[in-house]
Coordinates of C-alpha atoms in Angstrom, one line a residue:
Chain A
X1211 CA 20.0 23.6 0.7
X1212 CA 23.0 22.1 2.6
X1213 CA 22.3 18.6 3.7
X1214 CA 23.8 19.1 7.1
X1215 CA 21.4 18.6 9.9
X1216 CA 23.8 16.9 12.2
X1217 CA 26.6 18.1 14.5
X1218 CA 29.8 18.5 12.5
X1219 CA 32.2 15.8 13.2
X1220 CA 34.7 13.5 11.7
X1221 CA 33.3 10.2 10.4
X1222 CA 33.1 7.7 13.3
X1223 CA 35.6 4.9 13.7
X1224 CA 33.0 2.2 13.9
X1225 CA 34.0 -1.4 14.6
X1226 CA 34.0 -3.8 11.7
X1227 CA 30.7 -5.6 11.5
X1228 CA 28.8 -2.9 13.2
X1229 CA 26.4 -0.3 11.8
X1230 CA 27.0 3.3 12.7
X1231 CA 24.0 5.4 13.6
X1232 CA 23.1 7.2 10.4
X1233 CA 22.9 10.5 12.2
X1234 CA 26.6 10.5 12.8
X1235 CA 27.7 9.6 9.4
X1236 CA 29.9 12.1 7.6
X1237 CA 28.5 11.5 4.1
X1238 CA 26.1 14.3 3.4
X1239 CA 24.9 16.0 0.3
X1240 CA 23.9 19.4 -1.0
X1241 CA 21.0 19.4 -3.4
X1242 CA 21.3 22.6 -5.2
X1243 CA 19.4 24.6 -7.8
X1244 CA 22.5 26.5 -8.9
X1245 CA 26.2 26.8 -8.3
X1246 CA 25.7 29.6 -5.8
X1247 CA 23.8 27.4 -3.6
X1248 CA 26.4 24.7 -3.7
X1249 CA 29.1 27.2 -3.0
X1250 CA 27.3 28.2 0.2
X1251 CA 27.0 24.5 1.3
X1252 CA 30.7 24.0 0.4
X1253 CA 31.9 27.0 2.4
X1254 CA 30.0 25.9 5.5
X1255 CA 31.2 22.3 5.2
X1256 CA 34.8 23.3 4.8
X1257 CA 34.7 26.0 7.5
X1258 CA 33.5 23.4 10.0
X1259 CA 36.0 20.9 8.8
X1260 CA 38.9 23.4 9.3
X1261 CA 37.6 24.2 12.7
X1262 CA 37.6 20.5 13.5
X1263 CA 41.3 20.2 12.5
X1264 CA 40.6 18.4 9.3
X1265 CA 42.2 19.0 5.9
X1266 CA 39.6 20.0 3.5
X1267 CA 39.8 18.9 -0.1
X1268 CA 37.9 20.3 -3.0
X1269 CA 37.5 18.0 -6.1
X1270 CA 37.4 20.2 -9.2
X1271 CA 38.0 19.8 -12.9
X1272 CA 39.1 23.4 -13.1
X1273 CA 42.4 23.4 -11.2
X1274 CA 43.4 25.3 -8.1
X1275 CA 43.2 28.8 -9.4
X1276 CA 39.9 28.4 -11.2
X1277 CA 38.5 26.9 -8.1
X1278 CA 39.0 30.0 -6.1
X1279 CA 35.6 31.3 -7.1
X1280 CA 33.9 28.2 -5.7
X1281 CA 35.9 28.5 -2.5
X1282 CA 35.7 32.2 -2.0
X1283 CA 33.1 31.8 0.8
X1284 CA 35.6 29.9 2.9
X1285 CA 38.0 32.9 3.2
X1286 CA 41.7 33.0 3.8
X1287 CA 42.3 30.7 0.9
X1288 CA 46.0 31.6 0.5
X1289 CA 46.7 30.8 4.1
X1290 CA 44.8 27.6 4.0
X1291 CA 46.5 26.5 0.8
X1292 CA 49.9 27.4 2.1
X1293 CA 49.4 25.5 5.3
X1294 CA 48.0 22.4 3.6
X1295 CA 44.7 22.7 5.3
X1296 CA 43.0 23.2 2.0
X1297 CA 43.8 21.1 -1.0
X1298 CA 42.4 21.0 -4.5
X1299 CA 42.1 17.6 -6.0
X1300 CA 41.7 16.8 -9.7
X1301 CA 38.3 15.3 -10.8
X1302 CA 40.2 13.5 -13.5
X1303 CA 42.6 11.9 -11.1
X1304 CA 39.9 10.6 -8.9
X1305 CA 37.0 9.9 -11.3
X1306 CA 38.8 9.4 -14.5
X1307 CA 38.7 11.4 -17.8
X1308 CA 35.3 10.3 -19.1
X1309 CA 32.8 7.5 -18.9
X1310 CA 31.6 5.7 -15.8
X1311 CA 33.9 6.0 -12.8
X1312 CA 35.9 3.1 -11.5
X1313 CA 34.4 2.8 -8.0
X1314 CA 37.4 1.0 -6.5
X1315 CA 39.8 3.6 -7.9
X1316 CA 37.7 6.4 -6.4
X1317 CA 38.0 4.9 -2.9
X1318 CA 41.7 4.2 -3.4
X1319 CA 42.4 7.8 -4.3
X1320 CA 40.4 9.3 -1.5
X1321 CA 41.8 6.8 1.0
X1322 CA 45.3 7.8 0.0
X1323 CA 44.4 11.5 0.4
X1324 CA 42.9 10.7 3.8
X1325 CA 46.0 8.9 5.0
X1326 CA 48.2 11.7 3.7
X1327 CA 46.1 14.2 5.6
X1328 CA 46.6 12.2 8.8
X1329 CA 50.3 11.8 8.1
X1330 CA 50.5 15.6 7.8
X1331 CA 49.1 16.1 11.2
X1332 CA 45.4 16.7 10.4
X1333 CA 42.6 14.8 12.2
X1334 CA 41.3 13.5 8.9
X1335 CA 40.0 14.7 5.5
X1336 CA 36.7 16.4 4.6
X1337 CA 36.2 16.2 0.8
X1338 CA 33.6 17.8 -1.4
X1339 CA 32.8 18.0 -5.1
X1340 CA 29.8 18.5 -7.3
X1341 CA 28.7 15.2 -8.8
X1342 CA 26.1 16.6 -11.2
X1343 CA 28.2 16.1 -14.3
X1344 CA 29.4 12.7 -13.2
X1345 CA 25.9 11.3 -13.1
X1346 CA 24.3 13.3 -15.8
X1347 CA 24.5 10.4 -18.3
X1348 CA 22.3 7.6 -17.2
X1349 CA 24.9 5.1 -18.2
X1350 CA 27.3 6.5 -15.6
X1351 CA 24.9 6.3 -12.6
X1352 CA 25.4 2.6 -11.6
X1353 CA 29.1 3.0 -11.2
X1354 CA 28.9 6.3 -9.4
X1355 CA 26.3 4.9 -7.0
X1356 CA 28.6 2.0 -6.3
X1357 CA 31.5 4.4 -5.6
X1358 CA 29.3 6.3 -3.1
X1359 CA 28.5 3.0 -1.3
X1360 CA 32.1 1.9 -1.2
X1361 CA 33.2 5.3 0.1
X1362 CA 30.6 4.8 2.8
X1363 CA 32.2 1.5 3.8
X1364 CA 35.6 3.2 4.0
X1365 CA 34.2 6.2 6.0
X1366 CA 32.8 3.9 8.6
X1367 CA 36.3 3.2 9.9
X1368 CA 38.4 6.0 8.7
X1369 CA 38.5 9.8 9.3
X1370 CA 37.0 10.8 6.0
X1371 CA 33.8 12.8 5.6
X1372 CA 32.2 14.0 2.4
X1373 CA 29.7 16.5 1.0
X1374 CA 28.5 15.6 -2.4
X1375 CA 26.8 18.2 -4.6
X1376 CA 23.8 17.2 -6.8
X1377 CA 21.9 19.5 -9.1
X1378 CA 18.1 19.5 -9.1
X1379 CA 18.4 19.6 -12.9
X1380 CA 19.2 15.9 -12.8
X1381 CA 15.5 15.3 -12.3
X1382 CA 13.3 13.9 -9.5
X1383 CA 14.0 10.3 -10.1
X1384 CA 17.8 10.6 -10.3
X1385 CA 17.8 12.9 -7.3
X1386 CA 15.8 10.4 -5.3
X1387 CA 18.1 7.5 -6.2
X1388 CA 21.1 9.3 -4.9
X1389 CA 19.4 10.9 -2.0
X1390 CA 19.1 7.6 -0.3
X1391 CA 22.9 7.1 -0.5
X1392 CA 23.4 10.1 1.8
X1393 CA 22.6 11.1 5.4
X1394 CA 19.2 12.6 6.0
X1395 CA 19.0 16.4 6.5
X1396 CA 17.1 19.5 5.6
X1397 CA 17.6 19.0 1.9
X1398 CA 17.3 15.2 2.1
X1399 CA 13.9 14.0 3.1
X1400 CA 14.3 10.6 1.6
X1401 CA 12.3 8.2 3.9
X1402 CA 15.2 5.8 4.1
X1403 CA 19.0 5.6 3.6
X1404 CA 21.3 3.0 2.2
X1405 CA 24.8 3.1 3.4
X1406 CA 28.0 1.0 3.6
X1407 CA 28.9 -0.6 6.8
X1408 CA 32.4 -1.2 8.1
X1409 CA 32.1 -4.9 7.4
X1410 CA 31.0 -4.2 3.9
X1411 CA 27.3 -4.9 4.6
X1412 CA 24.6 -2.8 3.1
X1413 CA 23.0 -0.8 5.9
X1414 CA 19.4 0.2 5.7
X1415 CA 17.9 2.9 7.8
X1416 CA 14.5 4.6 7.9
X1417 CA 11.2 3.4 6.8
X1418 CA 10.5 0.8 4.1
X1419 CA 6.9 0.7 3.0
X1420 CA 5.6 0.2 -0.5
X1421 CA 7.2 3.4 -1.8
X1422 CA 10.6 2.9 -0.1
X1423 CA 10.8 -0.7 -1.3
X1424 CA 10.3 0.2 -4.9
X1425 CA 13.1 2.8 -4.7
X1426 CA 15.4 0.4 -2.9
X1427 CA 14.8 -2.1 -5.7
X1428 CA 16.3 0.3 -8.2
X1429 CA 19.3 1.0 -6.0
X1430 CA 20.2 -2.5 -4.9
X1431 CA 21.5 -3.9 -8.2
X1432 CA 24.1 -1.1 -8.1
X1433 CA 25.5 -2.4 -4.9
X1434 CA 25.9 -6.0 -5.6
X1435 CA 29.0 -7.6 -4.3
X1436 CA 31.7 -9.3 -6.3
X1437 CA 30.7 -12.6 -8.0
X1438 CA 30.3 -15.4 -5.5
X1439 CA 30.1 -13.1 -2.5
X1440 CA 27.1 -12.9 -0.2
X1441 CA 25.2 -9.6 -0.2
X1442 CA 24.8 -8.9 3.5
X1443 CA 22.0 -6.5 4.4
X1444 CA 22.0 -5.0 7.9
X1445 CA 18.6 -3.9 9.3
X1446 CA 19.7 -2.3 12.5
X1447 CA 18.6 1.1 11.4
X1448 CA 15.3 0.2 9.9
X1449 CA 12.4 1.9 11.8
X1450 CA 9.6 0.4 9.8
X1451 CA 9.7 -2.8 7.9
X1452 CA 6.9 -4.5 6.1
X1453 CA 6.7 -7.7 4.1
X1454 CA 7.4 -5.9 0.8
X1455 CA 11.0 -5.3 1.8
X1456 CA 11.6 -9.0 2.7
X1457 CA 9.8 -10.2 -0.4
X1458 CA 11.8 -7.8 -2.6
X1459 CA 15.1 -9.0 -1.1
X1460 CA 14.1 -12.6 -1.5
X1461 CA 13.1 -12.0 -5.1
X1462 CA 16.3 -10.1 -5.8
X1463 CA 18.4 -13.0 -4.4
X1464 CA 16.5 -15.4 -6.6
X1465 CA 16.5 -13.4 -9.8
X1466 CA 20.1 -12.2 -9.6
X1467 CA 21.7 -15.3 -8.3
X1468 CA 23.3 -13.2 -5.5
X1469 CA 23.0 -14.9 -2.1
X1470 CA 21.4 -12.4 0.3
X1471 CA 21.8 -12.6 4.1
X1472 CA 20.1 -10.4 6.6
X1473 CA 21.7 -9.3 9.9
X1474 CA 20.5 -7.3 12.9
X1475 CA 17.0 -8.5 12.2
X1476 CA 14.5 -7.1 14.7
X1477 CA 12.0 -9.4 16.5
X1478 CA 9.2 -8.0 14.4
X1479 CA 11.1 -8.5 11.1
X1480 CA 12.0 -12.0 12.3
X1481 CA 8.3 -12.7 12.9
X1482 CA 7.5 -11.6 9.4
X1483 CA 10.2 -13.9 8.1
X1484 CA 8.6 -16.8 9.9
X1485 CA 5.2 -16.1 8.3
X1486 CA 6.5 -15.5 4.8
X1487 CA 8.0 -18.1 2.5
X1488 CA 11.5 -16.6 1.7
X1489 CA 13.4 -19.5 0.4
X1490 CA 16.3 -17.4 -0.9
X1491 CA 16.9 -15.2 2.1
X1492 CA 19.4 -16.2 4.7
X1493 CA 19.6 -14.8 8.2
X1494 CA 23.0 -14.2 9.7
X1495 CA 21.9 -13.4 13.2
X1496 CA 19.0 -12.6 15.5
X1497 CA 19.1 -9.5 17.6
X1498 CA 16.7 -9.5 20.6
Chain B
X726 CA -10.9 -43.4 -2.1
X727 CA -12.7 -41.3 0.5
X728 CA -14.4 -42.9 3.4
X729 CA -17.3 -42.3 5.8
X730 CA -19.6 -39.4 5.2
X731 CA -17.1 -38.0 2.8
X732 CA -17.3 -40.9 0.5
X733 CA -17.7 -39.7 -3.1
X734 CA -17.2 -36.1 -2.1
X735 CA -14.7 -33.6 -3.4
X736 CA -12.9 -31.1 -1.2
X737 CA -13.6 -30.3 2.4
X738 CA -16.4 -32.2 4.2
X739 CA -17.1 -30.1 7.3
X740 CA -19.4 -31.4 10.0
X741 CA -20.1 -30.4 13.6
X742 CA -21.4 -32.1 16.7
X743 CA -22.6 -31.3 20.2
X744 CA -22.0 -33.4 23.2
X745 CA -23.0 -33.1 26.9
X746 CA -20.6 -35.4 28.6
X747 CA -17.2 -37.1 28.2
X748 CA -19.1 -40.2 27.1
X749 CA -20.9 -38.4 24.4
X750 CA -17.7 -36.7 23.3
X751 CA -16.0 -40.1 23.0
X752 CA -19.0 -41.5 21.2
X753 CA -18.6 -38.8 18.6
X754 CA -14.9 -38.8 18.2
X755 CA -13.6 -42.3 18.6
X756 CA -15.4 -43.8 15.6
X757 CA -14.3 -40.8 13.5
X758 CA -10.7 -41.5 14.5
X759 CA -10.7 -45.3 14.3
X760 CA -12.5 -45.4 10.9
X761 CA -9.8 -43.1 9.6
X762 CA -6.9 -45.0 10.9
X763 CA -8.4 -48.3 9.7
X764 CA -8.6 -46.8 6.2
X765 CA -4.9 -45.8 6.5
X766 CA -5.9 -42.1 6.5
X767 CA -3.9 -39.4 8.4
X768 CA -5.8 -38.4 11.4
X769 CA -4.8 -35.0 12.9
X770 CA -6.1 -34.0 16.4
X771 CA -5.8 -30.5 17.8
X772 CA -7.4 -30.9 21.3
X773 CA -6.3 -29.7 24.7
X774 CA -4.4 -32.1 26.9
X775 CA -7.4 -33.4 28.7
X776 CA -9.4 -34.3 25.6
X777 CA -6.2 -35.8 24.0
X778 CA -5.8 -38.1 27.1
X779 CA -9.4 -39.1 27.1
X780 CA -9.1 -40.1 23.4
X781 CA -5.7 -41.8 23.7
X782 CA -7.1 -44.0 26.5
X783 CA -9.8 -45.3 24.2
X784 CA -7.6 -46.0 21.1
X785 CA -6.0 -49.3 20.6
X786 CA -3.4 -47.7 18.3
X787 CA -3.0 -44.1 19.5
X788 CA 0.4 -44.1 17.7
X789 CA -1.5 -43.9 14.3
X790 CA -3.0 -40.5 15.3
X791 CA -1.1 -37.2 14.9
X792 CA -1.8 -35.3 18.1
X793 CA -0.7 -31.7 17.6
X794 CA 0.9 -30.6 20.8
X795 CA 1.6 -27.0 19.6
X796 CA -0.7 -24.8 21.7
X797 CA -0.3 -22.0 19.1
X798 CA -2.2 -24.0 16.5
X799 CA -5.4 -22.0 17.4
X800 CA -3.6 -18.8 18.3
X801 CA -5.3 -17.0 15.3
X802 CA -7.9 -18.1 12.7
X803 CA -5.6 -17.2 9.8
X804 CA -2.8 -19.1 11.5
X805 CA -4.9 -22.2 12.0
X806 CA -6.0 -22.2 8.4
X807 CA -2.4 -22.0 7.2
X808 CA -1.1 -24.5 9.7
X809 CA -3.6 -27.1 8.8
X810 CA -3.2 -26.3 5.1
X811 CA 0.5 -27.1 5.4
X812 CA -0.4 -30.4 7.0
X813 CA -2.8 -31.2 4.2
X814 CA -0.2 -30.4 1.6
X815 CA 2.3 -32.8 3.1
X816 CA -0.3 -35.5 3.6
X817 CA -1.4 -35.3 0.0
X818 CA 2.2 -35.2 -1.2
X819 CA 2.7 -38.4 0.7
X820 CA -0.3 -40.0 -1.0
X821 CA -3.2 -39.5 1.3
X822 CA -6.6 -39.8 -0.3
X823 CA -8.3 -38.3 2.7
X824 CA -7.2 -36.5 5.8
X825 CA -9.4 -36.4 9.0
X826 CA -9.0 -33.6 11.5
X827 CA -10.7 -32.6 14.7
X828 CA -9.8 -29.8 17.1
X829 CA -11.2 -27.2 19.5
X830 CA -12.0 -23.8 18.2
X831 CA -11.6 -21.3 21.0
X832 CA -14.8 -19.9 22.5
X833 CA -15.9 -18.5 25.8
X834 CA -17.1 -21.9 26.9
X835 CA -13.7 -23.5 26.8
X836 CA -11.8 -20.5 28.1
X837 CA -11.1 -18.9 24.8
X838 CA -12.6 -16.0 22.8
X839 CA -14.8 -16.8 19.8
X840 CA -14.6 -13.5 18.0
X841 CA -12.9 -14.1 14.7
X842 CA -13.5 -17.8 14.8
X843 CA -17.0 -17.3 13.4
X844 CA -15.4 -16.3 10.1
X845 CA -13.0 -19.2 10.4
X846 CA -15.7 -21.8 10.6
X847 CA -17.3 -20.4 7.5
X848 CA -14.1 -19.8 5.6
X849 CA -12.7 -23.3 5.9
X850 CA -15.6 -24.5 3.8
X851 CA -13.8 -22.8 0.9
X852 CA -10.2 -22.3 2.1
X853 CA -9.6 -26.1 2.3
X854 CA -11.7 -27.0 -0.7
X855 CA -8.5 -28.0 -2.6
X856 CA -7.8 -30.8 -0.2
X857 CA -9.6 -34.1 0.6
X858 CA -10.3 -33.1 4.2
X859 CA -13.0 -34.6 6.4
X860 CA -13.3 -32.5 9.6
X861 CA -15.5 -32.9 12.7
X862 CA -15.9 -29.9 15.0
X863 CA -17.3 -31.0 18.4
X864 CA -18.7 -28.5 20.8
X865 CA -19.6 -28.9 24.5
X866 CA -23.3 -28.2 24.6
X867 CA -23.1 -27.5 28.3
X868 CA -20.8 -24.6 27.9
X869 CA -21.3 -23.3 24.4
X870 CA -23.0 -19.9 24.2
X871 CA -26.1 -19.5 22.1
X872 CA -24.3 -17.1 19.6
X873 CA -21.6 -19.8 19.1
X874 CA -24.1 -22.5 18.6
X875 CA -25.9 -20.3 16.1
X876 CA -22.6 -19.9 14.1
X877 CA -21.9 -23.6 14.2
X878 CA -25.3 -24.4 12.7
X879 CA -24.8 -21.8 9.9
X880 CA -21.3 -23.0 9.0
X881 CA -21.5 -26.8 9.0
X882 CA -23.6 -28.7 6.5
X883 CA -23.9 -31.7 8.8
X884 CA -24.7 -31.7 12.4
X885 CA -24.2 -34.6 14.8
X886 CA -25.4 -35.6 18.2
X887 CA -24.4 -38.7 20.1
X888 CA -26.9 -41.4 19.6
X889 CA -29.0 -39.4 17.1
X890 CA -26.9 -39.6 14.1
X891 CA -26.4 -36.8 11.5
X892 CA -28.8 -34.3 10.1
X893 CA -28.5 -31.7 7.4
X894 CA -28.2 -28.2 8.8
X895 CA -31.1 -26.3 7.3
X896 CA -29.5 -23.0 8.5
X897 CA -26.2 -23.5 6.6
X898 CA -25.1 -20.4 4.8
X899 CA -22.8 -20.5 1.8
X900 CA -19.6 -18.7 2.5
X901 CA -20.4 -15.5 0.5
X902 CA -23.7 -15.2 2.4
X903 CA -22.4 -15.9 5.8
X904 CA -23.3 -13.3 8.4
X905 CA -20.6 -12.9 11.0
X906 CA -21.4 -12.2 14.6
X907 CA -21.9 -8.6 15.6
X908 CA -18.9 -6.9 17.2
X909 CA -19.7 -4.8 20.3
X910 CA -18.5 -1.3 20.4
X911 CA -15.4 -1.0 22.6
X912 CA -16.0 1.0 25.8
X913 CA -13.1 3.3 25.0
X914 CA -15.0 4.6 22.0
X915 CA -17.6 6.2 24.3
X916 CA -15.2 9.2 24.6
X917 CA -14.0 11.4 21.8
X918 CA -11.0 10.0 20.0
X919 CA -7.5 11.0 21.0
X920 CA -6.4 11.2 17.4
X921 CA -8.5 11.9 14.3
X922 CA -6.9 12.0 10.9
X923 CA -8.5 12.6 7.5
X924 CA -6.9 11.0 4.4
X925 CA -3.5 10.5 6.1
X926 CA -0.7 8.8 4.3
X927 CA 0.2 5.3 5.7
X928 CA 3.4 6.9 7.0
X929 CA 1.6 9.7 8.9
X930 CA -1.0 7.2 10.2
X931 CA 1.6 4.8 11.6
X932 CA 3.6 7.7 13.2
X933 CA 0.6 9.1 14.9
X934 CA -0.6 5.7 16.0
X935 CA 2.8 4.8 17.4
X936 CA 2.9 8.1 19.2
X937 CA -0.5 7.4 20.8
X938 CA 0.4 3.8 21.7
X939 CA 3.9 4.3 23.1
X940 CA 4.0 3.7 26.8
X941 CA 0.6 2.0 26.8
X942 CA 1.5 -1.3 25.1
X943 CA 4.7 -3.3 24.9
X944 CA 7.2 -3.1 22.1
X945 CA 6.0 -6.2 20.3
X946 CA 2.4 -5.0 20.3
X947 CA 3.5 -1.6 19.2
X948 CA 5.3 -3.0 16.2
X949 CA 2.2 -5.1 15.2
X950 CA -0.1 -2.2 15.7
X951 CA 2.0 0.2 13.6
X952 CA 2.2 -2.3 10.8
X953 CA -1.5 -3.0 10.9
X954 CA -2.4 0.7 10.9
X955 CA -0.2 1.3 7.9
X956 CA -1.7 -1.6 6.0
X957 CA -5.2 -0.6 6.8
X958 CA -4.7 3.0 5.7
X959 CA -2.9 1.8 2.5
X960 CA -5.7 -0.6 1.7
X961 CA -8.3 2.2 2.3
X962 CA -6.5 4.4 -0.2
X963 CA -5.9 1.8 -2.8
X964 CA -9.2 -0.2 -2.6
X965 CA -11.6 2.0 -0.7
X966 CA -13.2 5.4 -1.3
X967 CA -12.3 8.7 0.3
X968 CA -12.5 10.2 2.8
X969 CA -10.3 7.8 4.7
X970 CA -10.5 8.5 8.4
X971 CA -8.4 7.3 11.2
X972 CA -9.6 7.5 14.8
X973 CA -7.7 6.5 17.8
X974 CA -8.9 6.0 21.4
X975 CA -6.5 5.4 24.2
X976 CA -6.7 4.0 27.8
X977 CA -3.9 3.6 30.3
X978 CA -2.9 0.3 28.8
X979 CA -5.2 -0.1 25.8
X980 CA -5.7 1.5 22.4
X981 CA -8.5 1.2 19.8
X982 CA -8.0 2.3 16.2
X983 CA -10.6 2.5 13.4
X984 CA -9.6 3.0 9.8
X985 CA -12.7 3.8 7.8
X986 CA -13.5 4.6 4.2
X987 CA -16.8 5.0 2.4
X988 CA -16.3 2.2 -0.1
X989 CA -18.1 -1.1 0.1
X990 CA -15.2 -3.1 1.6
X991 CA -13.6 -6.2 0.2
X992 CA -15.8 -8.5 -1.7
X993 CA -13.8 -11.6 -0.8
X994 CA -15.3 -13.2 2.3
X995 CA -11.9 -14.9 3.0
X996 CA -10.0 -11.6 3.0
X997 CA -7.3 -11.7 5.7
X998 CA -7.8 -15.3 6.5
X999 CA -5.9 -16.6 3.5
X1000 CA -3.4 -14.9 1.2
X1001 CA -5.0 -13.0 -1.6
X1002 CA -5.6 -14.8 -4.9
X1003 CA -2.4 -13.2 -6.2
X1004 CA -0.6 -15.5 -3.8
X1005 CA 2.5 -14.5 -2.0
X1006 CA 3.5 -11.9 -4.6
X1007 CA 2.9 -9.1 -2.1
X1008 CA -0.6 -7.9 -3.0
X1009 CA -3.2 -8.7 -0.4
X1010 CA -0.6 -10.0 2.0
X1011 CA -0.8 -7.2 4.5
X1012 CA -4.2 -8.1 5.9
X1013 CA -3.3 -11.7 6.0
X1014 CA -0.2 -11.0 8.0
X1015 CA -2.2 -8.8 10.4
X1016 CA -4.6 -11.6 10.9
X1017 CA -1.8 -13.8 12.2
X1018 CA -0.5 -11.3 14.8
X1019 CA -1.2 -12.5 18.3
X1020 CA -0.8 -9.2 20.1
X1021 CA -3.6 -7.2 18.4
X1022 CA -7.2 -7.9 17.7
X1023 CA -8.6 -7.1 14.3
X1024 CA -12.2 -6.8 13.1
X1025 CA -13.5 -6.1 9.5
X1026 CA -16.7 -4.3 9.7
X1027 CA -19.0 -3.5 6.8
X1028 CA -21.6 -0.8 7.7
X1029 CA -24.1 1.3 5.8
X1030 CA -21.6 4.2 5.4
X1031 CA -18.6 2.2 4.3
X1032 CA -16.0 -0.2 5.6
X1033 CA -14.0 -0.1 8.8
X1034 CA -10.9 -2.0 10.0
X1035 CA -10.9 -2.0 13.8
X1036 CA -7.7 -2.7 15.6
X1037 CA -7.3 -3.1 19.3
X1038 CA -4.2 -3.6 21.5
X1039 CA -3.9 -4.2 25.2
X1040 CA -6.3 -6.2 27.4
X1041 CA -9.7 -6.6 25.7
X1042 CA -13.0 -5.9 27.5
X1043 CA -14.8 -8.8 29.3
X1044 CA -15.6 -11.6 26.9
X1045 CA -19.4 -11.2 27.2
X1046 CA -19.0 -7.9 25.4
X1047 CA -17.4 -9.6 22.4
X1048 CA -20.1 -12.1 21.4
X1049 CA -23.1 -10.0 21.0
X1050 CA -25.4 -12.1 18.8
X1051 CA -26.1 -12.5 15.1
X1052 CA -26.9 -10.1 12.4
X1053 CA -24.9 -7.6 10.3
X1054 CA -22.0 -6.2 12.3
X1055 CA -23.0 -2.9 13.9
X1056 CA -19.9 -1.8 15.7

């Protein structure tokens, strides 16, 4: 079940403040029932990355030699390793030894790896790792979700793409919460997506009815900005919005004390905002 | 202290009058306005330009009257109820002990369309009961259609005519007992539906409706229709009884949609015209929002076999087909 329904490509270099079309985002996932399934996703993702001129990097806790089994489907491992087209990164180096990850550190490490790939003549970096163990403990999920979001923001303007493995064993609720942080695809039928924009805004795409809003309400607190900063929510990719989304965002702003501002508001969403009392919601712009 | 016919009353005092000339109109409205301004009461007028000018010319102090120039005041019944309610709120907050209002409800006789305003005239007897409102609804007897006059008599406790004073309307119906006008079947429904769904999810319903409507109505209308269809289906699943059926009929530039369930329909006679009792916490808001949309037409129809929400987008059939007479809605 590889989450790859879109043409392979390097993450787009979107302009700051703009929302990339979700379909071109290089942040996909592989929802797998076992390691064999993830390995098939991995091989396909890396093969396409190599063909695109990217360095591919596998994040593993087992080291380069032990990772060969996971990478066997890619083929020509020795050649790729020798030429630098394939790299094995340490889970510990990027995600820490134990406990919740440090989201900013994750981005810093992968950004450095991306820059190094470019410096070595590659078009960018395609990275993959299985996140199942990193989110198995519920106490770790907030931080990991935030790292996914921050990576998204980085990917919006840098040549980094990612395939994240998640095991079905995590349970339906956890799977659903992380599904929305990845691009839609065959194994990702989440009705909406939440992603990071180049300007740091939270991008929403898809349909937000009573089911979607409830799920977003669980994800949103994980993405809150630093104290004092405004949480900007970009609605450019929203295909269906109803009052529940606006009321939830207004209520979140009020209850959390985080200022929330909406941008790329459609004429219909703007009309709903006129009809509803939303004292805690700001509007950054109006898009005709 | 409340004045005039509302003296000693609590809540909304709602009376209507019929006039047959400008002179009779002025005879009915000028004292209503001047008694109010003399008592220091806010007086809010929602007439068209011609009537406003007629009235202004007869007032010594027109500056004491709040003439609402916003032509969207009567765009929708739910919108008018809320717009006036906001005015009442601010007036009371400013210390008003009574607020007088008069305005023109749209009907075919004044170039408007009465369908939906029948429920409004009944609903305001309750919707504004929390405010000291004294309202006078004046209708041109020379142009008002019989079905409209019938509704006026059933929704106002006091009826006035120039020179004859006020009488109690013996046909007044309490709000829960009010019988809305029948809604005519839309001509498009004579043919088999283009789309027919059984127990669809709101998502499936709005996708199929949007697909059917695309290219026939503009983007703003499509957005409203999609939202309304989704809410109607959600409500049917949550509050109605299965099977929930969705039928869609299309014309070159029109679309008719019926969402039906076999339940009894909402018990609240004000449903959709005011936010649900839960307030603005989300529940019950969907229908209220739909009732404020200006690009689609909505009818709530209780029938022997259940409850239907009918939505229409695009140009509506000729007005005469939309005010079909009294009795339980049959469409």
